[in-house]
XYZ file of C-alpha atoms in Angstrom:
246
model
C -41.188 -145.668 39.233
C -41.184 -144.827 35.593
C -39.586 -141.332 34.471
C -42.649 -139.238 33.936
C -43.763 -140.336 37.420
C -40.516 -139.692 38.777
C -40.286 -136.021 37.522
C -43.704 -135.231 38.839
C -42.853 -137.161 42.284
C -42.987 -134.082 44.219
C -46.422 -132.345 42.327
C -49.252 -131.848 44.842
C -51.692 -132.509 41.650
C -51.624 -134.100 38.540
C -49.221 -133.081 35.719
C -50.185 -135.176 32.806
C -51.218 -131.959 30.547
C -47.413 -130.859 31.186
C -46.233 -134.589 29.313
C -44.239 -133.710 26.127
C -46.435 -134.753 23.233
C -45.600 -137.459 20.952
C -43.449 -136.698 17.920
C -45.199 -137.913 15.210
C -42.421 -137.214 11.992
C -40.220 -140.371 13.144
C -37.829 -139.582 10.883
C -36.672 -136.618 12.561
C -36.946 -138.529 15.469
C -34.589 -140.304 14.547
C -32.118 -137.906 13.440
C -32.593 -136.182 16.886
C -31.903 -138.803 18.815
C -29.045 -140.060 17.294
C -27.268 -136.220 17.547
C -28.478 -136.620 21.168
C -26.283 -139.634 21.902
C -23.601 -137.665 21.255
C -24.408 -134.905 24.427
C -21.464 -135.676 27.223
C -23.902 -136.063 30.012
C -21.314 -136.201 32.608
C -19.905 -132.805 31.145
C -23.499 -131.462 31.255
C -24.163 -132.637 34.946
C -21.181 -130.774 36.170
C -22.872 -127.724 34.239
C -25.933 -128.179 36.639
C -24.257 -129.056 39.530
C -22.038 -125.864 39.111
C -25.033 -123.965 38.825
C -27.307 -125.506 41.629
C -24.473 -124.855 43.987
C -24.998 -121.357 43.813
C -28.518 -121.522 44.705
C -28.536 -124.785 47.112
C -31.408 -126.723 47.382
C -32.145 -129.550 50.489
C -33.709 -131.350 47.356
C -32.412 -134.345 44.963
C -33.010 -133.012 40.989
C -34.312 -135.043 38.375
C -33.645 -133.555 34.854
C -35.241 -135.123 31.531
C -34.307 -134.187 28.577
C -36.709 -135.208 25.578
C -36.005 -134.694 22.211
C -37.350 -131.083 20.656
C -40.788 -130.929 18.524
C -39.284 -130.604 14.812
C -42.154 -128.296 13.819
C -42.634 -126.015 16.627
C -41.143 -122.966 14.425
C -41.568 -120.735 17.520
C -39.001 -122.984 20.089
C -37.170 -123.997 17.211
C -36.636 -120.455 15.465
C -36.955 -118.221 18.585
C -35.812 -120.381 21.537
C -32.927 -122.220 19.904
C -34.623 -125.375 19.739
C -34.776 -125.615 23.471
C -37.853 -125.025 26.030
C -38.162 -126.393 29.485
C -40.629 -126.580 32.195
C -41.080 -127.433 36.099
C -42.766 -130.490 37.331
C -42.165 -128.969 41.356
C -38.938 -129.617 41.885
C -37.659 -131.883 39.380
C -37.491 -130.311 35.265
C -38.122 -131.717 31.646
C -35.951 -130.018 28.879
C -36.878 -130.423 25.077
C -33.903 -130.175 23.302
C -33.942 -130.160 19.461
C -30.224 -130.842 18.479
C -30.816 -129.927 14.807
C -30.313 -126.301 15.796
C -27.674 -124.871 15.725
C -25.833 -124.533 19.377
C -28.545 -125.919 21.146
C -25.731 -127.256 23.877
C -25.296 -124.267 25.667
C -28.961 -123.240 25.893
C -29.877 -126.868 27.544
C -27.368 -125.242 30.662
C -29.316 -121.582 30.179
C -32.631 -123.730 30.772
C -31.587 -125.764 33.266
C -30.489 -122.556 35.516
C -33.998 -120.909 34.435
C -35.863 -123.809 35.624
C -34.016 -124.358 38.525
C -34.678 -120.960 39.733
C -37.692 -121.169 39.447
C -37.812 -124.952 41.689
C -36.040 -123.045 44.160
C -38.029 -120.014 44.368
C -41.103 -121.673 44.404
C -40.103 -124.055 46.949
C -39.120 -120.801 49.361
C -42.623 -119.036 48.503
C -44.832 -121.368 48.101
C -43.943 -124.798 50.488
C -41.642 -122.907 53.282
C -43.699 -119.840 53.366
C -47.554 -121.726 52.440
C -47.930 -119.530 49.159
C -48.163 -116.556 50.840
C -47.628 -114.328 47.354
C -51.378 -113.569 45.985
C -50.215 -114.041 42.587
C -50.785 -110.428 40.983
C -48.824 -110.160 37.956
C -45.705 -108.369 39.358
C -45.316 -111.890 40.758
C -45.206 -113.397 37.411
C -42.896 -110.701 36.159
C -40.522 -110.782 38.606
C -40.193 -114.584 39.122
C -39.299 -114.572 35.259
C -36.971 -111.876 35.870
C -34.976 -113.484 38.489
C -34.673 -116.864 36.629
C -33.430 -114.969 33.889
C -31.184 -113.038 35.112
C -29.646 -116.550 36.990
C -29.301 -117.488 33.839
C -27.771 -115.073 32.309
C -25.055 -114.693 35.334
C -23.909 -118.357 33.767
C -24.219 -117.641 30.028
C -23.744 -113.591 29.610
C -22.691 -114.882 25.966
C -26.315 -115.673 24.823
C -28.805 -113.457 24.095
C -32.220 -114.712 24.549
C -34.834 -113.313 22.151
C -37.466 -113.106 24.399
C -35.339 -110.452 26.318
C -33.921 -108.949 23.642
C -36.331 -108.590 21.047
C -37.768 -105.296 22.163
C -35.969 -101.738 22.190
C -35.829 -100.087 25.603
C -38.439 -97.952 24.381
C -40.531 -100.521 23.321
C -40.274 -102.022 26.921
C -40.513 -98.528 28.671
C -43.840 -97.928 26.258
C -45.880 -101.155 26.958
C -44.748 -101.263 30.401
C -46.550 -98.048 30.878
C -49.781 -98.557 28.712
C -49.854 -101.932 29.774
C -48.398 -103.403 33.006
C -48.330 -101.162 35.199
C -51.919 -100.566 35.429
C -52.144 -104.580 35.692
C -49.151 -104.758 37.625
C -50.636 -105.470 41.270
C -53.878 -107.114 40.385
C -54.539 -110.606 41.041
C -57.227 -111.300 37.975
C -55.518 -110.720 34.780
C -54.632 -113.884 32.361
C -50.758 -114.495 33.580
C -50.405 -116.268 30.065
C -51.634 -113.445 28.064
C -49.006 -110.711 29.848
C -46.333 -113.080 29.681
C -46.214 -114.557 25.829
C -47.918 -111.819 24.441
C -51.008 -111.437 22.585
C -51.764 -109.442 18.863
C -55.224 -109.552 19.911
C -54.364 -107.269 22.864
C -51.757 -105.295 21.468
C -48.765 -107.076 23.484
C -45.372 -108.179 21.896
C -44.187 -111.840 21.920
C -43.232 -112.548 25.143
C -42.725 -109.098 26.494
C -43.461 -110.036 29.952
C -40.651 -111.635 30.109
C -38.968 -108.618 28.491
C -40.348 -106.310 30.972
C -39.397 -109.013 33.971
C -35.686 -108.954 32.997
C -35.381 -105.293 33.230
C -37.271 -104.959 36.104
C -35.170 -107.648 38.141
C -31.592 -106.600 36.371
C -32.343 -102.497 37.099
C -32.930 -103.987 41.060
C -29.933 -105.794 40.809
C -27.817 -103.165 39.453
C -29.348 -100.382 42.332
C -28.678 -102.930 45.210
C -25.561 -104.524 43.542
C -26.814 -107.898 44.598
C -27.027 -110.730 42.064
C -30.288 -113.152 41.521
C -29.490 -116.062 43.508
C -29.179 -113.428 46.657
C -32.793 -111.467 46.556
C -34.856 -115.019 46.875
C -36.152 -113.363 49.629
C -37.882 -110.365 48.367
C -41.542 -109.842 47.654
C -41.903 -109.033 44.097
C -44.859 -106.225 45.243
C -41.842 -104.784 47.083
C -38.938 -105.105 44.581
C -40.947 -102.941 42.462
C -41.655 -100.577 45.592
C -38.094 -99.941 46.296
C -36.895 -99.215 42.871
C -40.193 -96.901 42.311
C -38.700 -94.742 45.587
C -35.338 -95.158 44.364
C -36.605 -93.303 41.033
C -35.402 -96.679 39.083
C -38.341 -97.596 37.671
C -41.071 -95.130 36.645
């Protein structure tokens, strides 16, 4: 089985539009993966290991890690040169080791992503998708990987959290996501990464997930890997009656 079709063994559809592209400048190609022969990969397996054992999974995990896209300014400048995605079950990390301490946030990606295997694997195959996908789905989901994440790397400070003042976050979550919050036909994309065209921030979904999730957290004094459970519509119920969340 070759290694694309490995990662997507598990998919119930095709994932070819989720392939890394090509990197055409082969010169930084190069570069990159000569810095990436120098990863410990046994030292960076016991980082996932350590972190899938606190959220266990009856499921073997194939992790690829490709080398970054040397002119994607936005990974590159706000993502320290490291993105990932899900391929159901199994993950794909780009990894650009020109920037600077990319090492840690390959473990910060691999928790994110791995939440998100997990969680989707309890909704979605053990439970037969029973969420309706309304935004607060979205929100939270990012949330909860996050703040996974985070519980493994409290040193890092992810821009797409951090970016925004409270206020900020308080201000669009009122004008804007709370009136979209439990609706099911809003553009997930759009809430999520932001738009100028509609007035939201980079990535302030993900802003507004975090604090969502990490307020729960704190009221319940639970941490992410133990609220896998929890609809997302009712998260946002309970800390709404707990006068959390307004």
């Amino acid at each position: 089985m070759h290694g694309w079709e490995r990662l997507c063994r598990y998919a119930p559809f095709d994932l070819s539009e989720r392939k890394p592209k090509a990197i055409r400048n082969i010169s930084a190609l190069e570069r990159q993966c000569k810095l990436l022969e120098s990863l410990d990969v046994r030292a960076l397996k016991r980082k996932f290991e350590r972190i899938a054992s606190a959220l266990p999974s009856d499921d073997d995990v194939t992790v690829a890690i490709f080398p970054g896209d040397p002119d994607d300014a936005t990974v590159n400048e706000r993502q320290n040169g490291v993105v990932g995605g899900s391929t159901f079950g199994n993950m794909y990390i780009r990894a650009n080791p020109c920037v600077e301490g990319y090492e840690d946030w390959i473990g910060y990606v691999f928790a994110h992503e791995y939440h998100h295997a997990v969680w989707g694997n309890y909704w979605y195959v053990l439970h037969g998708g029973e969420l309706e996908n309304k935004l607060i789905d979205a929100l939270v989901i990012e949330g909860e990987a996050d703040c996974f994440a985070l519980d493994f790397y409290p040193m890092l400070k992810p821009q797409w959290l951090f970016g925004m003042t409270e206020a900020e976050i308080a201000a669009i979550w009122e004008e804007k996501y709370r009136p979209a919050a439990e609706k099911t036909d809003v553009d997930d994309e759009t809430y999520m990464f932001g738009s100028a065209a509609q007035g939201i921030p980079w990535c302030a979904g993900y802003a507004v997930g975090y604090r969502l999730v990490k307020t729960y957290l704190s009221a319940v004094g639970k941490s992410a890997a133990e609220i896998l459970e929890i609809r997302p519509e009712q998260l946002l119920r309970e800390l709404t009656e707990m006068g959390r969340w307004k």
